[in-house]
mmCIF file of C-alpha atoms in Angstrom:
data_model
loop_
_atom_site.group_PDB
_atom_site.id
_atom_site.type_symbol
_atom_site.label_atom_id
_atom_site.label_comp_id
_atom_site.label_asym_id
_atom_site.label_seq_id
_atom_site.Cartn_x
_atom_site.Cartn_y
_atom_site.Cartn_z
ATOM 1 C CA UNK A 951 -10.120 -31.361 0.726
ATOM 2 C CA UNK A 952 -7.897 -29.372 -1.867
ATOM 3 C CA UNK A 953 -10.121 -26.272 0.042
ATOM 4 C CA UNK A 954 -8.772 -26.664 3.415
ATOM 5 C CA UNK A 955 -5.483 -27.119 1.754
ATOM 6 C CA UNK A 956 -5.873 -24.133 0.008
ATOM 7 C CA UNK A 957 -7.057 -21.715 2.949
ATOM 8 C CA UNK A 958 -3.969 -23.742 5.034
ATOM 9 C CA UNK A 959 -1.519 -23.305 2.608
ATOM 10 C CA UNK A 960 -2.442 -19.522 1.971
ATOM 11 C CA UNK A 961 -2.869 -18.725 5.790
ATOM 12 C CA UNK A 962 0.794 -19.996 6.103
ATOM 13 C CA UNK A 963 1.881 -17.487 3.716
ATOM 14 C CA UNK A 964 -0.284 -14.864 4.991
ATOM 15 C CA UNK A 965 1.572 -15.358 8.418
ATOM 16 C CA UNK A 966 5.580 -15.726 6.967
ATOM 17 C CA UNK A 967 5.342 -12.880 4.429
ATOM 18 C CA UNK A 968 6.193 -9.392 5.787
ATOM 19 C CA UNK A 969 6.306 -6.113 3.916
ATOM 20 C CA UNK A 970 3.092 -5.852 1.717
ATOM 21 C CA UNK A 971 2.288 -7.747 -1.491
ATOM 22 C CA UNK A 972 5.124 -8.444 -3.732
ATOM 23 C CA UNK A 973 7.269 -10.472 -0.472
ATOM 24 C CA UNK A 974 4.293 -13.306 -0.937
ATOM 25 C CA UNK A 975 5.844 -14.142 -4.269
ATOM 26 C CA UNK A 976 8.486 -16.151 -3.451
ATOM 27 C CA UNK A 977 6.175 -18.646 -1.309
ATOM 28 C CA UNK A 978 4.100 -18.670 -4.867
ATOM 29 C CA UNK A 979 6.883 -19.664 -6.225
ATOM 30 C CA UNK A 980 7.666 -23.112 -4.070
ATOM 31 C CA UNK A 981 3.469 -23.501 -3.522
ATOM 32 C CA UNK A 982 3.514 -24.215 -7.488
ATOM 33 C CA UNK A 983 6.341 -26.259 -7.372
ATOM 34 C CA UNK A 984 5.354 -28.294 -4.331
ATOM 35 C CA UNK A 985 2.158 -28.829 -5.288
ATOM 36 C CA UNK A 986 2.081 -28.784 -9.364
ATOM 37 C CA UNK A 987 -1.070 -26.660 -9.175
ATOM 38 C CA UNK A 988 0.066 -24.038 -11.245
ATOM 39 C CA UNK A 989 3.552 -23.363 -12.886
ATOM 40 C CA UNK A 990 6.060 -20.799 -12.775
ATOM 41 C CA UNK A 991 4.711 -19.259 -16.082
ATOM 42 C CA UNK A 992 1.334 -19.086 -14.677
ATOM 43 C CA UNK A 993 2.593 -17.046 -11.415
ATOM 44 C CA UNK A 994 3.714 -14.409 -13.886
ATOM 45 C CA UNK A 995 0.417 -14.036 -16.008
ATOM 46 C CA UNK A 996 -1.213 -14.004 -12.978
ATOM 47 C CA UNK A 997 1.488 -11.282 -11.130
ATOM 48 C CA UNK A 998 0.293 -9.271 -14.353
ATOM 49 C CA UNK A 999 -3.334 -8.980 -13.912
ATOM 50 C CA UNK A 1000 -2.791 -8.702 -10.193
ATOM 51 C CA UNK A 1001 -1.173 -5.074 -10.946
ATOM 52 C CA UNK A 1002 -3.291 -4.372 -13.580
ATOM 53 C CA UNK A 1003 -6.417 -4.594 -11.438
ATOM 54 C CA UNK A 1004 -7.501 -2.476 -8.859
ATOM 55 C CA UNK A 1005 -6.722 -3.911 -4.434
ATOM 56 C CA UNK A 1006 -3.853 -5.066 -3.422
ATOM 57 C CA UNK A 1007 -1.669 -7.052 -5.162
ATOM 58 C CA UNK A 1008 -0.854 -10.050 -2.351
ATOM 59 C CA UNK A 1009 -5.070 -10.104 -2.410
ATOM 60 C CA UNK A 1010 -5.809 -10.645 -6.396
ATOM 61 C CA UNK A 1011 -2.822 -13.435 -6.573
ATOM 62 C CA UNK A 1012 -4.619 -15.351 -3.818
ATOM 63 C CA UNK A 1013 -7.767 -14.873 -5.385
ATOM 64 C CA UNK A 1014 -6.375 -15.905 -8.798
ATOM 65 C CA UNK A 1015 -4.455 -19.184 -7.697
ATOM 66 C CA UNK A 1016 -7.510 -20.623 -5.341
ATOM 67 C CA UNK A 1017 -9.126 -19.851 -8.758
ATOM 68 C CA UNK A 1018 -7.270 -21.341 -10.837
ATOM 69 C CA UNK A 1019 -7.037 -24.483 -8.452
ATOM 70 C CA UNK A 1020 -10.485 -24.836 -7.132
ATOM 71 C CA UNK A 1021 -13.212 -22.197 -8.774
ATOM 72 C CA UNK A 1022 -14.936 -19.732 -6.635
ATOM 73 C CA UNK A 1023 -14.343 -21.682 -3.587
ATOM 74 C CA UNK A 1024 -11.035 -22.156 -4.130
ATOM 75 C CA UNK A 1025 -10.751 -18.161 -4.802
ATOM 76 C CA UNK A 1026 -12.507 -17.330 -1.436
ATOM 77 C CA UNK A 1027 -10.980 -20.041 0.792
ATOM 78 C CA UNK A 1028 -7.294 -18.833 -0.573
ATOM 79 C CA UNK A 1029 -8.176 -15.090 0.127
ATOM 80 C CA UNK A 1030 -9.787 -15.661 3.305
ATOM 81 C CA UNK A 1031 -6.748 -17.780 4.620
ATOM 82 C CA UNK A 1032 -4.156 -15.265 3.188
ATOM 83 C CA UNK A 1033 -5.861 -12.511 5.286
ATOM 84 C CA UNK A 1034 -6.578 -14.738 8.554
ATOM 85 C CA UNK A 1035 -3.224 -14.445 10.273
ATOM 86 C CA UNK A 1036 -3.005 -10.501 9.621
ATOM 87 C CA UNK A 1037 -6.684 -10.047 11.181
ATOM 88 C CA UNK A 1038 -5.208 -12.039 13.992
ATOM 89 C CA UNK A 1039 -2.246 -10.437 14.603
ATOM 90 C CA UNK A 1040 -3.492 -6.747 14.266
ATOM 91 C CA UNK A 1041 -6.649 -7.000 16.886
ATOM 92 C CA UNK A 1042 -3.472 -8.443 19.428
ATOM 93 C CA UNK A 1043 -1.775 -5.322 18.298
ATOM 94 C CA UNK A 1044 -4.817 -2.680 18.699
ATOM 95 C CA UNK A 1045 -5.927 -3.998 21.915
ATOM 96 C CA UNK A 1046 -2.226 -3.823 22.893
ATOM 97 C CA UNK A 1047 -2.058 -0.224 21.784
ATOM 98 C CA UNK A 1048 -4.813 0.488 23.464
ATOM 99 C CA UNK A 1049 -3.724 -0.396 26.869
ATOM 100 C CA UNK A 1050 -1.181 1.598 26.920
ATOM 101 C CA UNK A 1051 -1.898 4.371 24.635
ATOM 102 C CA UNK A 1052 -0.829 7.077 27.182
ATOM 103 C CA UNK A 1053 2.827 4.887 27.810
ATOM 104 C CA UNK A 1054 4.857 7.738 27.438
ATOM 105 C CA UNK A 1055 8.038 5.383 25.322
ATOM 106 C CA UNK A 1056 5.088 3.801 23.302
ATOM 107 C CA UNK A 1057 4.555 7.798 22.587
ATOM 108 C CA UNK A 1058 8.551 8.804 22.169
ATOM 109 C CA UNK A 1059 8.571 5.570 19.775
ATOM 110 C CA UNK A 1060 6.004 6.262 17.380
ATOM 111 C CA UNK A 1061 7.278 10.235 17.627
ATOM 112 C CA UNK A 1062 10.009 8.835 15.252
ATOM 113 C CA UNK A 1063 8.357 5.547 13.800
ATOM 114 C CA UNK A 1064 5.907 8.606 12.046
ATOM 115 C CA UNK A 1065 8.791 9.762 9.647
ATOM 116 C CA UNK A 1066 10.365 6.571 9.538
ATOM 117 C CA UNK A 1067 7.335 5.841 8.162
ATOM 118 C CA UNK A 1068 6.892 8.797 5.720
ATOM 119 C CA UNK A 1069 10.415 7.629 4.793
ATOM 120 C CA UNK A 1070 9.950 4.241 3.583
ATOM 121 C CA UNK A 1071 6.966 5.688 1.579
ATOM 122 C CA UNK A 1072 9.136 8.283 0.082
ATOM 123 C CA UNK A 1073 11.425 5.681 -0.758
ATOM 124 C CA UNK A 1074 8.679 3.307 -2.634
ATOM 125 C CA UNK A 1075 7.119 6.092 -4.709
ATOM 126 C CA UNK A 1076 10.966 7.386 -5.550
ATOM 127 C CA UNK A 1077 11.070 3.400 -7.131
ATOM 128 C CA UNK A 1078 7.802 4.167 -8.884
ATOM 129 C CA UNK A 1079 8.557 7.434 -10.352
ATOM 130 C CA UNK A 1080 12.035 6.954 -11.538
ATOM 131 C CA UNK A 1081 10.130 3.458 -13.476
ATOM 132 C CA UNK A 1082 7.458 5.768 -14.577
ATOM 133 C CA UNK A 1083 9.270 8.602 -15.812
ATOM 134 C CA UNK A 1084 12.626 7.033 -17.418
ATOM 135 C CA UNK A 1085 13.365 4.064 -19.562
ATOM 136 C CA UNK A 1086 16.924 2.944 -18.146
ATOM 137 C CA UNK A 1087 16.855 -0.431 -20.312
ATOM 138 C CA UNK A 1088 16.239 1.267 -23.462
ATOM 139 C CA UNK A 1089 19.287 3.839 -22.917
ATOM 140 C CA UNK A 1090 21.892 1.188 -22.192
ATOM 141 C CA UNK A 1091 20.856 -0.020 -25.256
ATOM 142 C CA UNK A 1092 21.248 2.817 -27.213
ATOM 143 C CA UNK A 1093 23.091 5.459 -25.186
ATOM 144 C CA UNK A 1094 21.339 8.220 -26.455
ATOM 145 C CA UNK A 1095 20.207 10.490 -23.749
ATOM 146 C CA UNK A 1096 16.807 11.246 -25.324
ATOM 147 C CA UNK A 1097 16.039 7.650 -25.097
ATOM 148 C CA UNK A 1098 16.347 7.903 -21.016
ATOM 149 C CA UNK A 1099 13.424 9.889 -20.298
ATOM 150 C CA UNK A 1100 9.631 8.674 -21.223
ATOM 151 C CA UNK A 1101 8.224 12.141 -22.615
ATOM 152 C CA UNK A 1102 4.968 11.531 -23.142
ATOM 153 C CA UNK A 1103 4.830 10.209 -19.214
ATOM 154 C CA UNK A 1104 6.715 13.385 -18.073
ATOM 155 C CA UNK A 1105 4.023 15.312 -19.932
ATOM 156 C CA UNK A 1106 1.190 13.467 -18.371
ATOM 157 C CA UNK A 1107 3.046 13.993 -15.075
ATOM 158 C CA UNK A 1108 3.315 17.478 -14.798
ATOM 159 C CA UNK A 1109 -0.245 18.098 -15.878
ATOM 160 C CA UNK A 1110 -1.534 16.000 -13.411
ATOM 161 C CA UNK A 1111 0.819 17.547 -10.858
ATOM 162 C CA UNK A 1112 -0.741 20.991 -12.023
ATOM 163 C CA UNK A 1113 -3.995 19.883 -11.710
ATOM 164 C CA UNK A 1114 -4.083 18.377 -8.427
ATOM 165 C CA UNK A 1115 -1.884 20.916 -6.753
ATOM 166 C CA UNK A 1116 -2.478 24.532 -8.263
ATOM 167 C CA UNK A 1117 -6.038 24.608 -9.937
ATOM 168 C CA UNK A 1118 -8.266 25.214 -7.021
ATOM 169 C CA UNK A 1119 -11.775 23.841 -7.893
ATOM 170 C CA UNK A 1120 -9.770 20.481 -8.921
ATOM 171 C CA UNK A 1121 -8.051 19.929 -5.662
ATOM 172 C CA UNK A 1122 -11.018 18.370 -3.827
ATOM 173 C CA UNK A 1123 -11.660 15.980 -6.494
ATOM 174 C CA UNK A 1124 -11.183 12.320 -5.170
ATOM 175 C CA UNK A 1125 -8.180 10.588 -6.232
ATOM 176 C CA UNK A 1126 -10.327 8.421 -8.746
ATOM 177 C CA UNK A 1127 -11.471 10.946 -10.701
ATOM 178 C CA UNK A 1128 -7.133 11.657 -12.012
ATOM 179 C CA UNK A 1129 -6.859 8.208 -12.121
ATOM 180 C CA UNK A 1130 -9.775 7.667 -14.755
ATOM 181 C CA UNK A 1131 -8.463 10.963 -16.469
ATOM 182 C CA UNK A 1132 -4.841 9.576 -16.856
ATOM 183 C CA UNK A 1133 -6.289 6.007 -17.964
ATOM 184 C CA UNK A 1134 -7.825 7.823 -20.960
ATOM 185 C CA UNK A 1135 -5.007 9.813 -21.579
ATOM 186 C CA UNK A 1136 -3.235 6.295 -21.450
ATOM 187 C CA UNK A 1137 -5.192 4.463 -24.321
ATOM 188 C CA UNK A 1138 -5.649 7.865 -26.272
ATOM 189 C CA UNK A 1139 -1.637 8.462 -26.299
ATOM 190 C CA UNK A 1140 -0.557 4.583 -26.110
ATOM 191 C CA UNK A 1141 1.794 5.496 -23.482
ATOM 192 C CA UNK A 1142 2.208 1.257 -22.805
ATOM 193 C CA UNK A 1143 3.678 1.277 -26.012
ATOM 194 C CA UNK A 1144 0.965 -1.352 -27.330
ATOM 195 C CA UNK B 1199 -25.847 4.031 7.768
ATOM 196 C CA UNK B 1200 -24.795 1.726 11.000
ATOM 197 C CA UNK B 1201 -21.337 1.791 11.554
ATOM 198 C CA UNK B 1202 -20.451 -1.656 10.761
ATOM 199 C CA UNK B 1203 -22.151 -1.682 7.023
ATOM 200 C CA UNK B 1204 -20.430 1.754 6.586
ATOM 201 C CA UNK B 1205 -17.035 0.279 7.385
ATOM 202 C CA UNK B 1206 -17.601 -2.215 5.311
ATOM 203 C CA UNK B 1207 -18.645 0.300 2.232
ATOM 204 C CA UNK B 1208 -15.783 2.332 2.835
ATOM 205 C CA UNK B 1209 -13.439 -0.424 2.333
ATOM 206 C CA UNK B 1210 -15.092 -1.755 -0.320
ATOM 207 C CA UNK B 1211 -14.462 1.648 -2.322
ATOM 208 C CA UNK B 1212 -10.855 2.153 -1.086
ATOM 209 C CA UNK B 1213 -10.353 -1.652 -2.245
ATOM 210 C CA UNK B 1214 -12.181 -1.009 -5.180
ATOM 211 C CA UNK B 1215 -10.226 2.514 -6.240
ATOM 212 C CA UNK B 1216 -6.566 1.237 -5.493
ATOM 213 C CA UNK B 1217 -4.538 0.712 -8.485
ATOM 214 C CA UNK B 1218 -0.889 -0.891 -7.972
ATOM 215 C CA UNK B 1219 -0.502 -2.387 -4.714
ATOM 216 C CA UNK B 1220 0.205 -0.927 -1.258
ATOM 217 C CA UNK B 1221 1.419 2.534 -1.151
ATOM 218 C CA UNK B 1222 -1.137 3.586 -3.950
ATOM 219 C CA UNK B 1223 -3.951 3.123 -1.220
ATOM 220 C CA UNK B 1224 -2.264 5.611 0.821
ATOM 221 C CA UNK B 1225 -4.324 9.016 -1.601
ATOM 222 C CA UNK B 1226 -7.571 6.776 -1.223
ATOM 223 C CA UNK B 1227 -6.796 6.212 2.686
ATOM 224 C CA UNK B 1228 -6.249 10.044 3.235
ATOM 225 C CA UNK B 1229 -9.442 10.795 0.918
ATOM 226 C CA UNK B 1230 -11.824 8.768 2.929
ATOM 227 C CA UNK B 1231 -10.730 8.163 6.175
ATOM 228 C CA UNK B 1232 -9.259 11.589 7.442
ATOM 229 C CA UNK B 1233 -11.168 13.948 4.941
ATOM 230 C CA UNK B 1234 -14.448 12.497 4.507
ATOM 231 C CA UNK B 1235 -15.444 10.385 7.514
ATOM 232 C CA UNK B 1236 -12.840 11.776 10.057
ATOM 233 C CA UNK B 1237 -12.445 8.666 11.080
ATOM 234 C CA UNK B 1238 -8.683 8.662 11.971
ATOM 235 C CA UNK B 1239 -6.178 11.049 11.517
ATOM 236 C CA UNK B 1240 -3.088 11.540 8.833
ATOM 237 C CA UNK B 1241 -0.944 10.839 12.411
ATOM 238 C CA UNK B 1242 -2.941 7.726 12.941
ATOM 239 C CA UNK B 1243 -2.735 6.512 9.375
ATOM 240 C CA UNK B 1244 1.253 6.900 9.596
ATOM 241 C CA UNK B 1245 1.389 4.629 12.655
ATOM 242 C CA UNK B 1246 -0.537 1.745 10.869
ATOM 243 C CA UNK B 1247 1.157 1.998 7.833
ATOM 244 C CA UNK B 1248 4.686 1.411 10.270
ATOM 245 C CA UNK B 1249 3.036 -1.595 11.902
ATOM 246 C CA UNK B 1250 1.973 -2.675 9.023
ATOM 247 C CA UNK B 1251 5.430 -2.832 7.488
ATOM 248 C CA UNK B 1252 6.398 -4.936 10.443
ATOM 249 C CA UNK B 1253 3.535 -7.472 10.930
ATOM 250 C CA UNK B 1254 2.783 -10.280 8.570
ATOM 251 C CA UNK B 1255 -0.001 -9.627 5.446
ATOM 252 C CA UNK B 1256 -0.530 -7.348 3.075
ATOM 253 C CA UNK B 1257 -0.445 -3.435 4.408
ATOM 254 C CA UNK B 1258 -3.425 -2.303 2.545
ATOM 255 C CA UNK B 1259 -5.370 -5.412 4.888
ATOM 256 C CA UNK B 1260 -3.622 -4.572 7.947
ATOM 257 C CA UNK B 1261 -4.461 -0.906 7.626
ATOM 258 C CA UNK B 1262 -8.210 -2.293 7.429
ATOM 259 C CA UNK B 1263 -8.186 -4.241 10.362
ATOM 260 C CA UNK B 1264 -6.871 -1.631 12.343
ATOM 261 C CA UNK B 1265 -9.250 1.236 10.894
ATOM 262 C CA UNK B 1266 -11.896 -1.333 11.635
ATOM 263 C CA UNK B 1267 -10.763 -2.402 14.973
ATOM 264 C CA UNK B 1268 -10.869 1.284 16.113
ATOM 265 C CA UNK B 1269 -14.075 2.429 15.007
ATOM 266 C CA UNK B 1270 -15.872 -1.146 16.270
ATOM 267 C CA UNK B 1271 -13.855 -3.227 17.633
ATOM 268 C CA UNK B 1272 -12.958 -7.066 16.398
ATOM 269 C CA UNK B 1273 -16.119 -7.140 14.477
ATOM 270 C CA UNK B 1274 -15.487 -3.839 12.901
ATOM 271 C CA UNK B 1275 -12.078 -5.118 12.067
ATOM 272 C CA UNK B 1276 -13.335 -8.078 10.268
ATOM 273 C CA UNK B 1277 -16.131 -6.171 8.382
ATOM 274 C CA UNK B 1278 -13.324 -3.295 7.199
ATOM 275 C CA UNK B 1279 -11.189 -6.127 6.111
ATOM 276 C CA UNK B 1280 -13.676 -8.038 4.403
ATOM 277 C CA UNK B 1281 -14.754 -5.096 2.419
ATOM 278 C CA UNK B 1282 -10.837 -3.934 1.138
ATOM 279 C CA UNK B 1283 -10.606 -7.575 0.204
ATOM 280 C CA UNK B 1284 -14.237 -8.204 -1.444
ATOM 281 C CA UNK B 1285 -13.521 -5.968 -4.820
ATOM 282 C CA UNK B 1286 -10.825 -8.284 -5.307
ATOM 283 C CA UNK B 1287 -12.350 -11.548 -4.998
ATOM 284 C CA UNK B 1288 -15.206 -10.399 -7.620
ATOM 285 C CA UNK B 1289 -12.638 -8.395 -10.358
ATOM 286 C CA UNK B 1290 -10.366 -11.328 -10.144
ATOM 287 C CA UNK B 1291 -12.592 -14.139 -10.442
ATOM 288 C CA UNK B 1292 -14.267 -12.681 -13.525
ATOM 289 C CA UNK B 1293 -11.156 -11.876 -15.188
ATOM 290 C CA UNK B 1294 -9.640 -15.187 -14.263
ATOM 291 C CA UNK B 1295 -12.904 -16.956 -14.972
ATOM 292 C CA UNK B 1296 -13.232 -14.895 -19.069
ATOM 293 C CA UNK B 1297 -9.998 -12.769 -19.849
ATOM 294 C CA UNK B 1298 -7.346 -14.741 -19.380
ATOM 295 C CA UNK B 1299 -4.845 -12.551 -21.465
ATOM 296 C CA UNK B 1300 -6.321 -9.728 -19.715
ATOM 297 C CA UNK B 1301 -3.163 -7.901 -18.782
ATOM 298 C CA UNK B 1302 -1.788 -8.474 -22.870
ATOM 299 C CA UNK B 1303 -4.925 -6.522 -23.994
ATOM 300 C CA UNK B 1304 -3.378 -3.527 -25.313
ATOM 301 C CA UNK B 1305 -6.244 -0.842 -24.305
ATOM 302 C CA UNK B 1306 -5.452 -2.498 -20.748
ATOM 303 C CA UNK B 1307 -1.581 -1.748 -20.737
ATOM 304 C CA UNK B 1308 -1.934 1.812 -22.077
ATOM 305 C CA UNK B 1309 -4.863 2.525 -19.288
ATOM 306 C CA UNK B 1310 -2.084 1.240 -17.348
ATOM 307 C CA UNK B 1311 0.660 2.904 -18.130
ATOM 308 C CA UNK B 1312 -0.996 6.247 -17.477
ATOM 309 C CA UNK B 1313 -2.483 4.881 -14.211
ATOM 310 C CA UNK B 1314 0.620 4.541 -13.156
ATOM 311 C CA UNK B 1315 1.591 8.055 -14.084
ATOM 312 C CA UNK B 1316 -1.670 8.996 -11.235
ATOM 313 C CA UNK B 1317 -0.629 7.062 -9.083
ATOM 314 C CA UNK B 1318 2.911 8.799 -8.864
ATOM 315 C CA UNK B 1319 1.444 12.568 -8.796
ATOM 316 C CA UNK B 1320 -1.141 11.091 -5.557
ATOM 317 C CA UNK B 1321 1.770 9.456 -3.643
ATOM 318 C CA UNK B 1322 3.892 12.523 -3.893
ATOM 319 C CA UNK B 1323 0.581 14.647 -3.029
ATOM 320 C CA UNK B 1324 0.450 11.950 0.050
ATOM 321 C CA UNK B 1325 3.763 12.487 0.842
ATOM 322 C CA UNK B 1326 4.030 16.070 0.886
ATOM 323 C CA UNK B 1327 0.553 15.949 3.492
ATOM 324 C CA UNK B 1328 2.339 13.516 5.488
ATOM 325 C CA UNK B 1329 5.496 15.072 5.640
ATOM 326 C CA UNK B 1330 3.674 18.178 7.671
ATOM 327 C CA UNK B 1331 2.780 15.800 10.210
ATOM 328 C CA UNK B 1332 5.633 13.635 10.653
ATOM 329 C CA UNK B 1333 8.905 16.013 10.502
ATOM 330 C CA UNK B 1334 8.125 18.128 13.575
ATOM 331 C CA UNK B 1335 11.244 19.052 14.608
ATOM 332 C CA UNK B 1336 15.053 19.075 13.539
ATOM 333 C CA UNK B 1337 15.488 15.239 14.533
ATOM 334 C CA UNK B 1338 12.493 14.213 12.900
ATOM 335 C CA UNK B 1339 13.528 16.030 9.655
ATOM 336 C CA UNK B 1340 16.618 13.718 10.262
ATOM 337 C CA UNK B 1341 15.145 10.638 10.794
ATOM 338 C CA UNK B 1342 12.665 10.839 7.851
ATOM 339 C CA UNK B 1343 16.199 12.043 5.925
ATOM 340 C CA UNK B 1344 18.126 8.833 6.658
ATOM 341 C CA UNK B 1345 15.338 6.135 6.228
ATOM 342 C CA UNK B 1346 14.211 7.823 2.421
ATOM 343 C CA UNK B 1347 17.943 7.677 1.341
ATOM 344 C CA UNK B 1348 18.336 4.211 2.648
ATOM 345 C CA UNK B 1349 15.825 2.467 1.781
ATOM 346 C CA UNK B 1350 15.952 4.179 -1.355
ATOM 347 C CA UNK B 1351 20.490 2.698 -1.728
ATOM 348 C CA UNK B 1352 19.520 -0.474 0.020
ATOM 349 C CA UNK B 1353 16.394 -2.069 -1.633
ATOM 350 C CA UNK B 1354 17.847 -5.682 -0.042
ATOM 351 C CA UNK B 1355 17.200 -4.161 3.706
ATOM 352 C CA UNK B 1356 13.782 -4.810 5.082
ATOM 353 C CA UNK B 1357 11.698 -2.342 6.388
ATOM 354 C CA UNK B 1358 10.911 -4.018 9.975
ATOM 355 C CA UNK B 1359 15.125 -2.886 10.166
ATOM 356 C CA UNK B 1360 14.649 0.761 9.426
ATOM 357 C CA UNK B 1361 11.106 0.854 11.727
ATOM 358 C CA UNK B 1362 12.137 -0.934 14.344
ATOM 359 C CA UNK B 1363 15.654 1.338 14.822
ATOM 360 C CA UNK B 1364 13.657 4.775 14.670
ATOM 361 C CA UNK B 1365 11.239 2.852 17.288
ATOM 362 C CA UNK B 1366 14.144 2.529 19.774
ATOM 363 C CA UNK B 1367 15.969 6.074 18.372
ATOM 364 C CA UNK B 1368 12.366 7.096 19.598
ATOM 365 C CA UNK B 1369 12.640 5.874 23.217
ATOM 366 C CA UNK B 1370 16.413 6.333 23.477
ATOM 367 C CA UNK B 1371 15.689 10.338 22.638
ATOM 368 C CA UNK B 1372 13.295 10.133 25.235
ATOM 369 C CA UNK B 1373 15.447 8.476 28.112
ATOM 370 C CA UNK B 1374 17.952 10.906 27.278
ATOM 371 C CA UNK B 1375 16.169 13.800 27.824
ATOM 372 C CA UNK B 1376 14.555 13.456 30.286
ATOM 373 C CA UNK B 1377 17.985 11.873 32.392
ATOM 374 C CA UNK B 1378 19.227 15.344 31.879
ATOM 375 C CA UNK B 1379 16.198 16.801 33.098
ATOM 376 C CA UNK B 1380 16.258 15.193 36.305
ATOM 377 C CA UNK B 1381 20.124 15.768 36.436
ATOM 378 C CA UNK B 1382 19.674 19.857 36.131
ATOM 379 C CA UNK B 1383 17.143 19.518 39.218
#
């Protein structure tokens, strides 16, 4: 029973939650407290694995609660639920598209939906970057200037940038391969501070 | 390889590769999809990603239905999204199931750290690819000005808002010009 619930209470907040990952927290948030399957606490450890894992974040804290609740099951009932009402709504979309892909105002709109678009993701890395790259919690707390940037992140930053963008053989490398490189660079310089 | 199983490989690796949520899928997405299979194109990948924003789920799933959906239809939508999700389900569950202080093991929030450092260099790498696409003309340039700075000031504002207004700025423009067409006839 507490699997039906699971893949019911997950498809609900597959459906409701709009704008990627981190806007299916909140609905954690009350399932826990509803329910008493997990506590508030237990949302955060599990926010922290979820985005130190690889796949997307709103994926890995399904998977983790239905674990946590029910086993493998639980994991798989949870995930499967979460993703239900998107697979739904997207092949109404597509097949929507599709008839009338040569509408010329379905055209003009995604003309300027395209940067809109390019926008927003401008806008999320900016949020990433300026977390990455400066510590503005350790320079309120002690004003010094040379506290506000992380140096040994800026470092790693503009090598990579470098790498991927000027050194010619390196350039067709997939993604992974900087990733791995900057996870090494990572443990070998503690840049997490631990 | 038939189509289906490759779909479902692809995802699996794009799934499997993406480090920090959303956006960060976008380098894999490009990598895979428009270099390597040709499957879409950077345009394409643009319009999911704004549909995405505006439909419920996670965007990295929506992005798979679609993909999938396009290449083979529903079934190749279910396969693509069963694949992005499947890395997931198996990472998680053994981490849940033997390391749960995972994410306080200090190797794992160093990797982390300079993950995350990657990750910002491939977005921007993304961005600047995209960008050559996108901004076209002078009001494009505009639009793509606008959104970035807002929803950069006014992290409260969700991003159906900004989508859905250069949807309709889209069709207004249109309208427009083509009313004074018709009128210099």
């Amino acid at each position: 029973m507490i699997l039906l619930r699971l893949f019911w209470e997950f498809f609900q907040i597959g459906l409701f939650s709009v704008g990627g990952g981190l806007a299916t927290l909140p609905f954690l948030y009350s399932l826990g407290s509803r329910t008493g399957w997990f506590t508030t606490a237990q949302v955060a450890d599990m926010l922290a694995v979820s985005e130190s894992t690889p796949g997307p974040i709103g994926v890995n804290m399904a998977t983790y609660v239905g674990y946590t609740c029910a086993g493998v099951p639980g994991s798989i009932c949870a995930t499967i639920g979460l993703v239900t009402p998107s697979v739904i709504v997207i092949l109404i979309v597509a097949a929507a598209l599709n008839a009338f892909r040569n509408n010329r105002y379905v055209d003009a709109a995604f003309y300027m939906l395209r940067p809109a678009s390019t926008g927003l993701i401008t806008a999320a890395g900016w949020s990433v970057l300026v977390l990455v790259l400066a510590d503005t919690a350790l320079f309120s707390s002690t004003g010094a200037l040379t506290d506000l940037f992380r140096w040994k992140n800026i470092l790693l930053f503009a090598v990579l940038f470098v790498l991927t963008n000027w050194v010619k053989p390196l350039k067709k490398l997939h993604p992974i391969v900087f990733i791995a490189f900057a996870a090494i660079c990572g443990i070998v310089f503690r840049l997490g501070g631990a | 390889m038939p189509l289906l199983l490759d779909l479902f490989c692809t995802f699996f690796r794009i799934g499997a590769f993406t480090f920090g949520g959303g956006y960060a899928m976008l380098p894999m997405l490009q990598r895979e999809l428009v270099e390597k299979k040709k499957w879409v194109t950077e345009e394409e990948i643009l319009d999911y990603f704004a549909i995405g924003q505006c439909t419920p789920g996670v965007i990295a799933v929506n992005t798979a239905t679609f993909v999938g959906c396009r290449k083979a239809k529903a079934a190749g939508g279910i396969l693509a999204t069963l694949g992005v999700i499947a890395p997931s389900l198996i990472i998680i569950t053994v981490i849940a199931a033997v390391l749960s202080n995972f994410a306080e093991i200090p190797a794992v929030r160093n990797a982390f750290a300079g993950i995350r450092v990657a990750v910002c260099v491939l977005i921007i790498n993304s961005v600047v690819k995209l960008l050559k696409k996108s901004v076209v003309d002078k009001l494009t340039g505009i639009v793509f000005v606008v959104v970035a700075v807002c929803a950069i000031v006014f992290r409260n504002v969700s991003p159906v808002v900004f989508v859905l207004a250069a949807g309709v700025l889209g069709i207004v423009t249109r309208v427009f010009v083509q009313g004074r067409k018709e009128g210099q006839q």
